[in-house]
Amino acid sequence: MSTSLFSSKITGTGSYFPERIVTNEDLTKTLDTTNDWIVERTGIRQRHVSREGDPSEQNSSLACRAAIRALEMAGKKSTDIDMIVYGSVSPDTPVPTSSCWLQQKLGAPQAWGVDVNAACSSWVYGMSMADQYIKTGQVKTALVVGSEVLSRMNNWEDRSSAILFGDGAGAVVVERTSSESPHRILSSHLGMDGNLWELFQVVAGGSNMEVTPEVYAQRLHKMNMKGREIFKVAVKTLADYAVRALEANQMKLSDVDWVIPHQANLRIIEAVAKRLDLPMEKVLVNVDRYGNTSSASVPTMLDEAVRDGRIRPGHTVLFDVFGAGLTFGSMLIRW
Ligand code: ACO
């Protein structure tokens, strides 16, 4: 039971993907792999890849286009935004922040903003933060973004990871509503286990290690992961965080209309569904067309399902995520 007068609700969604599509077949020209292997092991058929050097396909430019669509749906102007929360592991620059870049591109002079890096969990972390600021009355309208240009961090020579990732952006407008409103964010649960840092890391490029020519040659500035180990932890934690969300709201899975899991790998998603005894008909999937877009995976899937009418007013939707760190989270909303 909330003690606040206010709750938050999503009033607009938007997404945007770079134009260029790279199919599995395209990857076979430079990698020792096949379309069949990639589809069978991951469910991925293609991903979108931003053009390097094109200002319209920078991380914050993708986010800006997604944000404009979300604002249009919400019937809001960029000058209505009080707060920007920007989830990403692949910002335009280390400094200034992505939220600063977006504020400038969008034209939201009165907004303050913050970047969140909880890897693929960033958007759900950001949603939870926006929800807290709205509940305390400090913020009326927030823009929460998940946007990635992972193609720049991808090790295109490593066939076990290069096949997985894609670029794209999702954004939502979150607004203040009454705590009595049926259409609201019902709960969020966040967690992490820093002991599992070795499962997924970018070793160089931070203050621990500069990108020297030697580091560059070893590709230590690129994403590196232990895929099989991540797979196991991901299945367990996604199932655990789904159960946490349901228990906190005294709900059963049959009370949920749609589950949007982080789109890392179709086999992970299917294994979680099996573990929870959740019919796949209730699980929304876009990994086949976009690959793993990290923080953008859940908001882009949400946008697609809202726009095509699968998610309708009154539907209960569960977001369920995990990411490098490792980080975890779930959020239950009533649309
Ligand atoms: N094409 C052909 N063969 C390949 C490829 C490829 N693209 N990649 C790996 N292989 C080979 C391996 O070399 C291995 O060969 P070997 O048996 O001769 O040694 C064989 O396929 C099996 O490799 P595995 O790693 O056991 O394959 P697995 O079924 O586990 O699939 C995958 C690998 C797809 C990476 C899977 O483990 C996975 O998706 N894990 C989760 C990864 C993930 O979600 N990462 C991101 C999470 S964090 C975040 O989202 C930021």
mmCIF file of C-alpha atoms and ligand atoms in Angstrom:
data_model
loop_
_atom_site.group_PDB
_atom_site.id
_atom_site.type_symbol
_atom_site.label_atom_id
_atom_site.label_comp_id
_atom_site.label_asym_id
_atom_site.label_seq_id
_atom_site.Cartn_x
_atom_site.Cartn_y
_atom_site.Cartn_z
ATOM 1 C CA MET A 1 0.000 0.000 0.000
ATOM 2 C CA SER A 2 1.543 3.310 -1.087
ATOM 3 C CA THR A 3 1.847 6.077 1.544
ATOM 4 C CA SER A 4 2.338 8.715 -1.170
ATOM 5 C CA LEU A 5 -0.431 10.864 -2.636
ATOM 6 C CA PHE A 6 1.061 10.298 -6.051
ATOM 7 C CA SER A 7 1.835 7.434 -8.382
ATOM 8 C CA SER A 8 3.374 7.377 -11.848
ATOM 9 C CA LYS A 9 2.008 6.175 -15.127
ATOM 10 C CA ILE A 10 3.424 5.785 -18.611
ATOM 11 C CA THR A 11 1.561 8.115 -20.968
ATOM 12 C CA GLY A 12 3.682 7.809 -24.114
ATOM 13 C CA THR A 13 6.115 5.374 -25.712
ATOM 14 C CA GLY A 14 8.470 5.721 -28.662
ATOM 15 C CA SER A 15 11.301 3.867 -30.342
ATOM 16 C CA TYR A 16 13.769 4.322 -33.147
ATOM 17 C CA PHE A 17 16.289 2.078 -34.895
ATOM 18 C CA PRO A 18 19.097 3.028 -37.283
ATOM 19 C CA GLU A 19 18.275 2.407 -40.941
ATOM 20 C CA ARG A 20 20.989 -0.119 -41.757
ATOM 21 C CA ILE A 21 20.056 -3.784 -41.196
ATOM 22 C CA VAL A 22 22.755 -6.429 -40.829
ATOM 23 C CA THR A 23 21.427 -9.962 -41.357
ATOM 24 C CA ASN A 24 22.978 -13.186 -40.107
ATOM 25 C CA GLU A 25 23.862 -13.925 -43.707
ATOM 26 C CA ASP A 26 25.840 -10.645 -43.821
ATOM 27 C CA LEU A 27 27.823 -11.755 -40.760
ATOM 28 C CA THR A 28 28.838 -15.023 -42.421
ATOM 29 C CA LYS A 29 30.983 -12.971 -44.831
ATOM 30 C CA THR A 30 33.404 -12.015 -42.048
ATOM 31 C CA LEU A 31 32.762 -14.588 -39.300
ATOM 32 C CA ASP A 32 32.999 -18.377 -39.147
ATOM 33 C CA THR A 33 29.270 -18.842 -38.475
ATOM 34 C CA THR A 34 25.990 -19.673 -40.188
ATOM 35 C CA ASN A 35 22.461 -18.293 -40.189
ATOM 36 C CA ASP A 36 21.192 -21.646 -38.881
ATOM 37 C CA TRP A 37 23.591 -21.638 -35.907
ATOM 38 C CA ILE A 38 22.655 -18.114 -34.912
ATOM 39 C CA VAL A 39 18.897 -18.672 -35.271
ATOM 40 C CA GLU A 40 18.979 -21.991 -33.422
ATOM 41 C CA ARG A 41 21.168 -20.766 -30.514
ATOM 42 C CA THR A 42 19.798 -17.232 -30.136
ATOM 43 C CA GLY A 43 16.599 -16.695 -32.163
ATOM 44 C CA ILE A 44 18.250 -13.620 -33.738
ATOM 45 C CA ARG A 45 17.823 -13.103 -37.511
ATOM 46 C CA GLN A 46 19.022 -9.534 -37.961
ATOM 47 C CA ARG A 47 20.042 -6.386 -36.053
ATOM 48 C CA HIS A 48 20.197 -2.650 -36.847
ATOM 49 C CA VAL A 49 23.610 -0.989 -36.897
ATOM 50 C CA SER A 50 24.185 2.763 -36.767
ATOM 51 C CA ARG A 51 26.427 4.476 -39.326
ATOM 52 C CA GLU A 52 29.641 5.645 -37.648
ATOM 53 C CA GLY A 53 30.273 9.351 -38.168
ATOM 54 C CA ASP A 54 26.633 10.107 -39.006
ATOM 55 C CA PRO A 55 25.405 12.678 -36.454
ATOM 56 C CA SER A 56 21.805 11.541 -37.003
ATOM 57 C CA GLU A 57 22.700 8.043 -35.792
ATOM 58 C CA GLN A 58 24.588 8.905 -32.616
ATOM 59 C CA ASN A 59 23.238 7.360 -29.420
ATOM 60 C CA SER A 60 21.563 10.615 -28.316
ATOM 61 C CA SER A 61 20.142 11.172 -31.818
ATOM 62 C CA LEU A 62 18.418 7.770 -31.758
ATOM 63 C CA ALA A 63 17.147 8.629 -28.269
ATOM 64 C CA CYS A 64 15.912 12.017 -29.471
ATOM 65 C CA ARG A 65 13.792 10.450 -32.227
ATOM 66 C CA ALA A 66 12.358 7.872 -29.815
ATOM 67 C CA ALA A 67 11.624 10.650 -27.301
ATOM 68 C CA ILE A 68 9.810 12.793 -29.890
ATOM 69 C CA ARG A 69 7.516 9.843 -30.669
ATOM 70 C CA ALA A 70 6.862 9.211 -26.969
ATOM 71 C CA LEU A 71 6.075 12.897 -26.371
ATOM 72 C CA GLU A 72 3.673 12.916 -29.340
ATOM 73 C CA MET A 73 1.775 9.937 -27.923
ATOM 74 C CA ALA A 74 1.622 11.575 -24.485
ATOM 75 C CA GLY A 75 0.450 14.876 -25.987
ATOM 76 C CA LYS A 76 3.361 16.671 -24.315
ATOM 77 C CA LYS A 77 6.003 19.133 -25.481
ATOM 78 C CA SER A 78 9.713 18.772 -24.767
ATOM 79 C CA THR A 79 9.407 21.875 -22.561
ATOM 80 C CA ASP A 80 7.052 19.900 -20.267
ATOM 81 C CA ILE A 81 9.805 17.489 -19.202
ATOM 82 C CA ASP A 82 11.153 18.048 -15.672
ATOM 83 C CA MET A 83 13.574 15.133 -15.534
ATOM 84 C CA ILE A 84 15.468 12.968 -18.032
ATOM 85 C CA VAL A 85 16.743 9.558 -16.944
ATOM 86 C CA TYR A 86 18.988 8.098 -19.618
ATOM 87 C CA GLY A 87 19.986 4.433 -19.499
ATOM 88 C CA SER A 88 22.953 3.390 -21.633
ATOM 89 C CA VAL A 89 26.271 1.564 -21.661
ATOM 90 C CA SER A 90 27.315 3.162 -24.951
ATOM 91 C CA PRO A 91 27.066 6.956 -24.475
ATOM 92 C CA ASP A 92 28.135 9.440 -27.164
ATOM 93 C CA THR A 93 30.916 10.650 -24.850
ATOM 94 C CA PRO A 94 32.023 9.883 -21.268
ATOM 95 C CA VAL A 95 31.457 13.601 -20.554
ATOM 96 C CA PRO A 96 29.074 15.391 -21.086
ATOM 97 C CA THR A 97 26.395 12.944 -20.072
ATOM 98 C CA SER A 98 23.871 11.477 -22.485
ATOM 99 C CA SER A 99 21.054 13.275 -20.680
ATOM 100 C CA CYS A 100 22.830 16.601 -21.401
ATOM 101 C CA TRP A 101 23.180 15.715 -25.091
ATOM 102 C CA LEU A 102 19.527 14.725 -25.254
ATOM 103 C CA GLN A 103 18.307 17.811 -23.416
ATOM 104 C CA GLN A 104 20.106 19.968 -25.977
ATOM 105 C CA LYS A 105 18.914 18.008 -29.038
ATOM 106 C CA LEU A 106 15.333 17.751 -27.793
ATOM 107 C CA GLY A 107 15.077 21.323 -26.551
ATOM 108 C CA ALA A 108 14.092 20.736 -22.939
ATOM 109 C CA PRO A 109 15.846 23.635 -21.184
ATOM 110 C CA GLN A 110 14.055 23.303 -17.838
ATOM 111 C CA ALA A 111 14.791 19.573 -17.443
ATOM 112 C CA TRP A 112 17.567 18.201 -15.283
ATOM 113 C CA GLY A 113 18.862 14.755 -16.029
ATOM 114 C CA VAL A 114 20.935 11.830 -14.962
ATOM 115 C CA ASP A 115 22.578 8.890 -16.729
ATOM 116 C CA VAL A 116 22.114 5.365 -15.433
ATOM 117 C CA ASN A 117 24.478 2.562 -16.310
ATOM 118 C CA ALA A 118 23.154 -0.714 -14.999
ATOM 119 C CA ALA A 119 23.876 -2.362 -18.382
ATOM 120 C CA CYS A 120 20.790 -4.091 -19.785
ATOM 121 C CA SER A 121 18.845 -3.322 -16.592
ATOM 122 C CA SER A 122 19.380 0.433 -17.014
ATOM 123 C CA TRP A 123 15.925 1.318 -18.304
ATOM 124 C CA VAL A 124 14.106 -0.488 -15.483
ATOM 125 C CA TYR A 125 16.523 1.095 -12.958
ATOM 126 C CA GLY A 126 15.746 4.489 -14.564
ATOM 127 C CA MET A 127 11.991 3.868 -14.468
ATOM 128 C CA SER A 128 12.211 3.056 -10.785
ATOM 129 C CA MET A 129 14.121 6.312 -10.146
ATOM 130 C CA ALA A 130 11.608 8.396 -12.083
ATOM 131 C CA ASP A 131 8.784 6.699 -10.169
ATOM 132 C CA GLN A 132 10.385 7.655 -6.830
ATOM 133 C CA TYR A 133 10.858 11.323 -7.828
ATOM 134 C CA ILE A 134 7.269 11.514 -9.027
ATOM 135 C CA LYS A 135 5.916 9.874 -5.858
ATOM 136 C CA THR A 136 7.718 12.396 -3.639
ATOM 137 C CA GLY A 137 6.145 15.246 -5.623
ATOM 138 C CA GLN A 138 9.472 16.637 -6.892
ATOM 139 C CA VAL A 139 8.848 15.737 -10.525
ATOM 140 C CA LYS A 140 5.656 15.851 -12.549
ATOM 141 C CA THR A 141 6.829 14.645 -15.960
ATOM 142 C CA ALA A 142 9.851 12.437 -16.609
ATOM 143 C CA LEU A 143 11.383 11.090 -19.801
ATOM 144 C CA VAL A 144 13.020 7.690 -19.333
ATOM 145 C CA VAL A 145 15.252 6.495 -22.142
ATOM 146 C CA GLY A 146 17.146 3.316 -22.979
ATOM 147 C CA SER A 147 19.432 3.894 -25.959
ATOM 148 C CA GLU A 148 22.413 1.993 -27.300
ATOM 149 C CA VAL A 149 24.996 2.052 -30.060
ATOM 150 C CA LEU A 150 26.517 -1.281 -29.066
ATOM 151 C CA SER A 151 27.965 -1.782 -32.545
ATOM 152 C CA ARG A 152 30.869 0.449 -31.469
ATOM 153 C CA MET A 153 31.599 -1.782 -28.444
ATOM 154 C CA ASN A 154 31.038 -5.058 -30.263
ATOM 155 C CA ASN A 155 34.067 -7.198 -30.981
ATOM 156 C CA TRP A 156 33.171 -7.962 -34.592
ATOM 157 C CA GLU A 157 35.923 -10.605 -34.712
ATOM 158 C CA ASP A 158 34.466 -12.703 -31.871
ATOM 159 C CA ARG A 159 31.748 -14.927 -33.311
ATOM 160 C CA SER A 160 30.319 -15.877 -29.908
ATOM 161 C CA SER A 161 29.369 -12.285 -29.045
ATOM 162 C CA ALA A 162 29.340 -10.296 -32.320
ATOM 163 C CA ILE A 163 26.161 -12.053 -33.437
ATOM 164 C CA LEU A 164 24.176 -10.959 -30.398
ATOM 165 C CA PHE A 165 24.037 -7.182 -30.251
ATOM 166 C CA GLY A 166 22.196 -4.386 -32.056
ATOM 167 C CA ASP A 167 21.572 -0.625 -31.888
ATOM 168 C CA GLY A 168 18.343 1.198 -31.078
ATOM 169 C CA ALA A 169 16.484 3.454 -28.669
ATOM 170 C CA GLY A 170 13.291 3.359 -26.636
ATOM 171 C CA ALA A 171 11.759 6.166 -24.597
ATOM 172 C CA VAL A 172 8.718 6.649 -22.394
ATOM 173 C CA VAL A 173 7.015 9.655 -20.857
ATOM 174 C CA VAL A 174 6.135 9.027 -17.208
ATOM 175 C CA GLU A 175 3.649 11.372 -15.545
ATOM 176 C CA ARG A 176 2.242 11.993 -12.103
ATOM 177 C CA THR A 177 -1.127 10.405 -11.357
ATOM 178 C CA SER A 178 -3.162 9.777 -8.212
ATOM 179 C CA SER A 179 -2.010 6.900 -6.019
ATOM 180 C CA GLU A 180 -5.591 5.586 -6.358
ATOM 181 C CA SER A 181 -5.331 5.403 -10.151
ATOM 182 C CA PRO A 182 -5.650 1.867 -11.528
ATOM 183 C CA HIS A 183 -3.299 2.834 -14.406
ATOM 184 C CA ARG A 184 0.090 3.157 -12.746
ATOM 185 C CA ILE A 185 3.431 1.651 -11.909
ATOM 186 C CA LEU A 186 2.578 -0.978 -9.295
ATOM 187 C CA SER A 187 6.047 -1.929 -8.055
ATOM 188 C CA SER A 188 9.731 -2.174 -8.850
ATOM 189 C CA HIS A 189 12.417 -4.485 -7.514
ATOM 190 C CA LEU A 190 16.087 -3.904 -8.257
ATOM 191 C CA GLY A 191 19.183 -5.891 -7.360
ATOM 192 C CA MET A 192 22.740 -6.695 -8.324
ATOM 193 C CA ASP A 193 25.625 -9.046 -7.619
ATOM 194 C CA GLY A 194 28.968 -7.338 -8.227
ATOM 195 C CA ASN A 195 30.756 -10.618 -7.453
ATOM 196 C CA LEU A 196 29.746 -11.741 -10.934
ATOM 197 C CA TRP A 197 31.553 -8.852 -12.676
ATOM 198 C CA GLU A 198 33.804 -11.205 -14.637
ATOM 199 C CA LEU A 199 30.907 -12.673 -16.626
ATOM 200 C CA PHE A 200 30.598 -9.572 -18.784
ATOM 201 C CA GLN A 201 33.036 -6.702 -18.988
ATOM 202 C CA VAL A 202 34.692 -4.015 -21.050
ATOM 203 C CA VAL A 203 38.180 -4.103 -19.545
ATOM 204 C CA ALA A 204 39.692 -0.928 -21.012
ATOM 205 C CA GLY A 205 38.487 2.591 -21.718
ATOM 206 C CA GLY A 206 37.729 3.540 -18.123
ATOM 207 C CA SER A 207 40.214 4.986 -15.629
ATOM 208 C CA ASN A 208 41.691 1.539 -14.881
ATOM 209 C CA MET A 209 43.169 1.135 -18.337
ATOM 210 C CA GLU A 210 43.709 3.534 -21.201
ATOM 211 C CA VAL A 211 43.200 2.341 -24.766
ATOM 212 C CA THR A 212 46.846 2.095 -25.836
ATOM 213 C CA PRO A 213 47.816 0.502 -29.176
ATOM 214 C CA GLU A 214 48.507 -2.794 -27.332
ATOM 215 C CA VAL A 215 45.122 -2.713 -25.590
ATOM 216 C CA TYR A 216 43.466 -1.866 -28.897
ATOM 217 C CA ALA A 217 45.164 -4.805 -30.621
ATOM 218 C CA GLN A 218 43.861 -7.175 -27.949
ATOM 219 C CA ARG A 219 40.346 -5.677 -28.264
ATOM 220 C CA LEU A 220 40.218 -5.091 -24.496
ATOM 221 C CA HIS A 221 38.055 -2.009 -25.115
ATOM 222 C CA LYS A 222 35.322 -4.226 -26.577
ATOM 223 C CA MET A 223 32.579 -6.231 -24.873
ATOM 224 C CA ASN A 224 33.779 -9.540 -23.530
ATOM 225 C CA MET A 225 31.559 -12.183 -21.954
ATOM 226 C CA LYS A 226 31.284 -15.715 -20.665
ATOM 227 C CA GLY A 227 28.108 -16.557 -22.567
ATOM 228 C CA ARG A 228 27.320 -19.977 -21.149
ATOM 229 C CA GLU A 229 27.689 -18.837 -17.511
ATOM 230 C CA ILE A 230 25.573 -15.720 -18.135
ATOM 231 C CA PHE A 231 22.887 -17.899 -19.670
ATOM 232 C CA LYS A 232 22.435 -19.910 -16.458
ATOM 233 C CA VAL A 233 22.413 -16.920 -14.085
ATOM 234 C CA ALA A 234 20.069 -15.022 -16.400
ATOM 235 C CA VAL A 235 17.438 -17.769 -16.405
ATOM 236 C CA LYS A 236 17.478 -18.084 -12.624
ATOM 237 C CA THR A 237 17.410 -14.354 -11.825
ATOM 238 C CA LEU A 238 14.773 -13.474 -14.427
ATOM 239 C CA ALA A 239 12.525 -16.145 -12.897
ATOM 240 C CA ASP A 240 13.307 -14.956 -9.325
ATOM 241 C CA TYR A 241 12.580 -11.287 -10.100
ATOM 242 C CA ALA A 242 9.317 -12.143 -11.857
ATOM 243 C CA VAL A 243 8.208 -14.007 -8.727
ATOM 244 C CA ARG A 244 9.254 -11.076 -6.501
ATOM 245 C CA ALA A 245 7.097 -8.672 -8.510
ATOM 246 C CA LEU A 246 4.106 -11.001 -8.360
ATOM 247 C CA GLU A 247 4.433 -11.746 -4.638
ATOM 248 C CA ALA A 248 4.723 -8.042 -3.761
ATOM 249 C CA ASN A 249 1.398 -7.434 -5.516
ATOM 250 C CA GLN A 250 -0.311 -10.634 -4.317
ATOM 251 C CA MET A 251 -0.698 -11.677 -7.932
ATOM 252 C CA LYS A 252 -0.269 -14.878 -9.884
ATOM 253 C CA LEU A 253 1.166 -15.145 -13.377
ATOM 254 C CA SER A 254 -2.376 -15.693 -14.632
ATOM 255 C CA ASP A 255 -3.143 -12.102 -13.492
ATOM 256 C CA VAL A 256 -0.472 -10.749 -15.856
ATOM 257 C CA ASP A 257 -1.406 -10.058 -19.473
ATOM 258 C CA TRP A 258 2.095 -9.586 -20.899
ATOM 259 C CA VAL A 259 5.669 -10.220 -19.842
ATOM 260 C CA ILE A 260 8.456 -8.212 -21.496
ATOM 261 C CA PRO A 261 11.786 -9.815 -20.599
ATOM 262 C CA HIS A 262 15.181 -8.397 -21.541
ATOM 263 C CA GLN A 263 15.743 -9.508 -25.119
ATOM 264 C CA ALA A 264 19.168 -11.176 -24.876
ATOM 265 C CA ASN A 265 18.507 -14.566 -26.421
ATOM 266 C CA LEU A 266 15.261 -16.364 -27.319
ATOM 267 C CA ARG A 267 16.509 -19.526 -25.584
ATOM 268 C CA ILE A 268 16.961 -17.621 -22.305
ATOM 269 C CA ILE A 269 13.430 -16.217 -22.652
ATOM 270 C CA GLU A 270 11.962 -19.663 -23.387
ATOM 271 C CA ALA A 271 13.845 -21.249 -20.481
ATOM 272 C CA VAL A 272 12.472 -18.599 -18.086
ATOM 273 C CA ALA A 273 8.942 -19.146 -19.387
ATOM 274 C CA LYS A 274 9.335 -22.889 -18.862
ATOM 275 C CA ARG A 275 10.669 -22.402 -15.334
ATOM 276 C CA LEU A 276 7.729 -20.152 -14.448
ATOM 277 C CA ASP A 277 5.163 -22.273 -16.299
ATOM 278 C CA LEU A 278 4.363 -19.170 -18.338
ATOM 279 C CA PRO A 279 2.794 -19.673 -21.796
ATOM 280 C CA MET A 280 4.995 -18.112 -24.510
ATOM 281 C CA GLU A 281 1.829 -16.462 -25.946
ATOM 282 C CA LYS A 282 2.076 -13.986 -23.064
ATOM 283 C CA VAL A 283 5.747 -13.184 -23.674
ATOM 284 C CA LEU A 284 6.608 -10.313 -26.020
ATOM 285 C CA VAL A 285 9.688 -10.892 -28.188
ATOM 286 C CA ASN A 286 11.563 -8.662 -30.640
ATOM 287 C CA VAL A 287 15.058 -10.157 -30.309
ATOM 288 C CA ASP A 288 14.626 -11.876 -33.696
ATOM 289 C CA ARG A 289 14.555 -8.498 -35.495
ATOM 290 C CA TYR A 290 16.805 -6.330 -33.338
ATOM 291 C CA GLY A 291 19.180 -8.614 -31.402
ATOM 292 C CA ASN A 292 20.166 -7.617 -27.872
ATOM 293 C CA THR A 293 19.849 -3.825 -27.656
ATOM 294 C CA SER A 294 20.673 -3.773 -23.914
ATOM 295 C CA SER A 295 18.837 -0.917 -22.170
ATOM 296 C CA ALA A 296 16.655 -0.322 -25.257
ATOM 297 C CA SER A 297 15.289 -3.865 -25.444
ATOM 298 C CA VAL A 298 12.322 -3.524 -23.067
ATOM 299 C CA PRO A 299 11.120 0.017 -23.979
ATOM 300 C CA THR A 300 11.296 -0.720 -27.723
ATOM 301 C CA MET A 301 9.285 -3.910 -27.233
ATOM 302 C CA LEU A 302 6.793 -1.996 -25.077
ATOM 303 C CA ASP A 303 6.409 0.669 -27.752
ATOM 304 C CA GLU A 304 5.794 -1.893 -30.478
ATOM 305 C CA ALA A 305 3.121 -3.735 -28.471
ATOM 306 C CA VAL A 306 1.363 -0.512 -27.411
ATOM 307 C CA ARG A 307 1.270 0.792 -30.977
ATOM 308 C CA ASP A 308 0.043 -2.455 -32.544
ATOM 309 C CA GLY A 309 -2.698 -2.787 -29.911
ATOM 310 C CA ARG A 310 -1.503 -5.907 -28.123
ATOM 311 C CA ILE A 311 -1.134 -3.908 -24.878
ATOM 312 C CA ARG A 312 -4.480 -2.262 -24.096
ATOM 313 C CA PRO A 313 -5.789 -0.107 -21.235
ATOM 314 C CA GLY A 314 -6.216 -2.184 -18.096
ATOM 315 C CA HIS A 315 -3.566 -4.734 -19.070
ATOM 316 C CA THR A 316 -1.019 -5.748 -16.454
ATOM 317 C CA VAL A 317 2.527 -5.863 -17.831
ATOM 318 C CA LEU A 318 5.664 -7.253 -16.206
ATOM 319 C CA PHE A 319 9.133 -5.972 -17.197
ATOM 320 C CA ASP A 320 11.890 -8.413 -16.213
ATOM 321 C CA VAL A 321 15.585 -7.688 -16.797
ATOM 322 C CA PHE A 322 19.188 -8.699 -16.130
ATOM 323 C CA GLY A 323 22.437 -7.160 -17.296
ATOM 324 C CA ALA A 324 26.191 -6.990 -16.915
ATOM 325 C CA GLY A 325 27.432 -6.231 -13.423
ATOM 326 C CA LEU A 326 25.451 -8.345 -12.857
ATOM 327 C CA THR A 327 22.295 -6.300 -12.348
ATOM 328 C CA PHE A 328 18.673 -7.414 -12.100
ATOM 329 C CA GLY A 329 15.217 -5.915 -11.878
ATOM 330 C CA SER A 330 11.498 -6.241 -12.418
ATOM 331 C CA MET A 331 8.655 -3.752 -12.643
ATOM 332 C CA LEU A 332 4.927 -4.382 -12.728
ATOM 333 C CA ILE A 333 2.610 -1.823 -14.314
ATOM 334 C CA ARG A 334 -1.068 -1.526 -15.119
ATOM 335 C CA TRP A 335 -1.424 0.121 -18.537
HETATM 336 N N1 ACO B 1 28.698 -19.652 -34.949
HETATM 337 C C1 ACO B 1 29.069 -20.948 -34.930
HETATM 338 N N2 ACO B 1 29.590 -21.540 -33.830
HETATM 339 C C2 ACO B 1 29.737 -20.798 -32.737
HETATM 340 C C3 ACO B 1 29.367 -19.441 -32.681
HETATM 341 C C4 ACO B 1 28.833 -18.865 -33.862
HETATM 342 N N3 ACO B 1 28.437 -17.587 -33.919
HETATM 343 N N4 ACO B 1 29.631 -18.960 -31.448
HETATM 344 C C5 ACO B 1 30.134 -19.972 -30.730
HETATM 345 N N5 ACO B 1 30.213 -21.096 -31.502
HETATM 346 C C6 ACO B 1 30.697 -22.411 -31.150
HETATM 347 C C7 ACO B 1 31.643 -22.396 -29.968
HETATM 348 O O1 ACO B 1 32.961 -22.104 -30.385
HETATM 349 C C8 ACO B 1 31.487 -23.804 -29.446
HETATM 350 O O2 ACO B 1 32.286 -24.643 -30.238
HETATM 351 P P1 ACO B 1 33.067 -25.896 -29.580
HETATM 352 O O3 ACO B 1 31.995 -26.774 -29.014
HETATM 353 O O4 ACO B 1 33.801 -26.474 -30.737
HETATM 354 O O5 ACO B 1 33.930 -25.303 -28.518
HETATM 355 C C9 ACO B 1 30.025 -24.147 -29.729
HETATM 356 O O6 ACO B 1 29.598 -23.196 -30.718
HETATM 357 C C10 ACO B 1 29.147 -24.067 -28.503
HETATM 358 O O7 ACO B 1 29.436 -22.834 -27.828
HETATM 359 P P2 ACO B 1 28.627 -22.384 -26.560
HETATM 360 O O8 ACO B 1 29.227 -21.122 -26.038
HETATM 361 O O9 ACO B 1 28.473 -23.531 -25.597
HETATM 362 O O10 ACO B 1 27.196 -22.109 -27.223
HETATM 363 P P3 ACO B 1 25.849 -21.726 -26.505
HETATM 364 O O11 ACO B 1 24.790 -22.657 -26.900
HETATM 365 O O12 ACO B 1 26.045 -21.452 -25.043
HETATM 366 O O13 ACO B 1 25.506 -20.341 -27.218
HETATM 367 C C11 ACO B 1 25.599 -17.988 -26.716
HETATM 368 C C12 ACO B 1 26.388 -19.240 -27.078
HETATM 369 C C13 ACO B 1 24.663 -17.698 -27.849
HETATM 370 C C14 ACO B 1 26.578 -16.850 -26.523
HETATM 371 C C15 ACO B 1 24.790 -18.265 -25.430
HETATM 372 O O14 ACO B 1 25.615 -18.817 -24.438
HETATM 373 C C16 ACO B 1 24.166 -17.001 -24.897
HETATM 374 O O15 ACO B 1 23.344 -16.367 -25.520
HETATM 375 N N6 ACO B 1 24.522 -16.626 -23.640
HETATM 376 C C17 ACO B 1 24.011 -15.426 -23.037
HETATM 377 C C18 ACO B 1 24.741 -14.250 -23.585
HETATM 378 C C19 ACO B 1 24.112 -12.972 -23.195
HETATM 379 O O16 ACO B 1 22.933 -12.908 -22.921
HETATM 380 N N7 ACO B 1 24.935 -11.948 -23.166
HETATM 381 C C20 ACO B 1 24.534 -10.661 -22.815
HETATM 382 C C21 ACO B 1 24.067 -10.662 -21.408
HETATM 383 S S1 ACO B 1 24.416 -9.272 -20.495
HETATM 384 C C22 ACO B 1 23.748 -8.114 -21.367
HETATM 385 O O17 ACO B 1 22.713 -8.331 -21.999
HETATM 386 C C23 ACO B 1 24.494 -6.862 -21.392
#
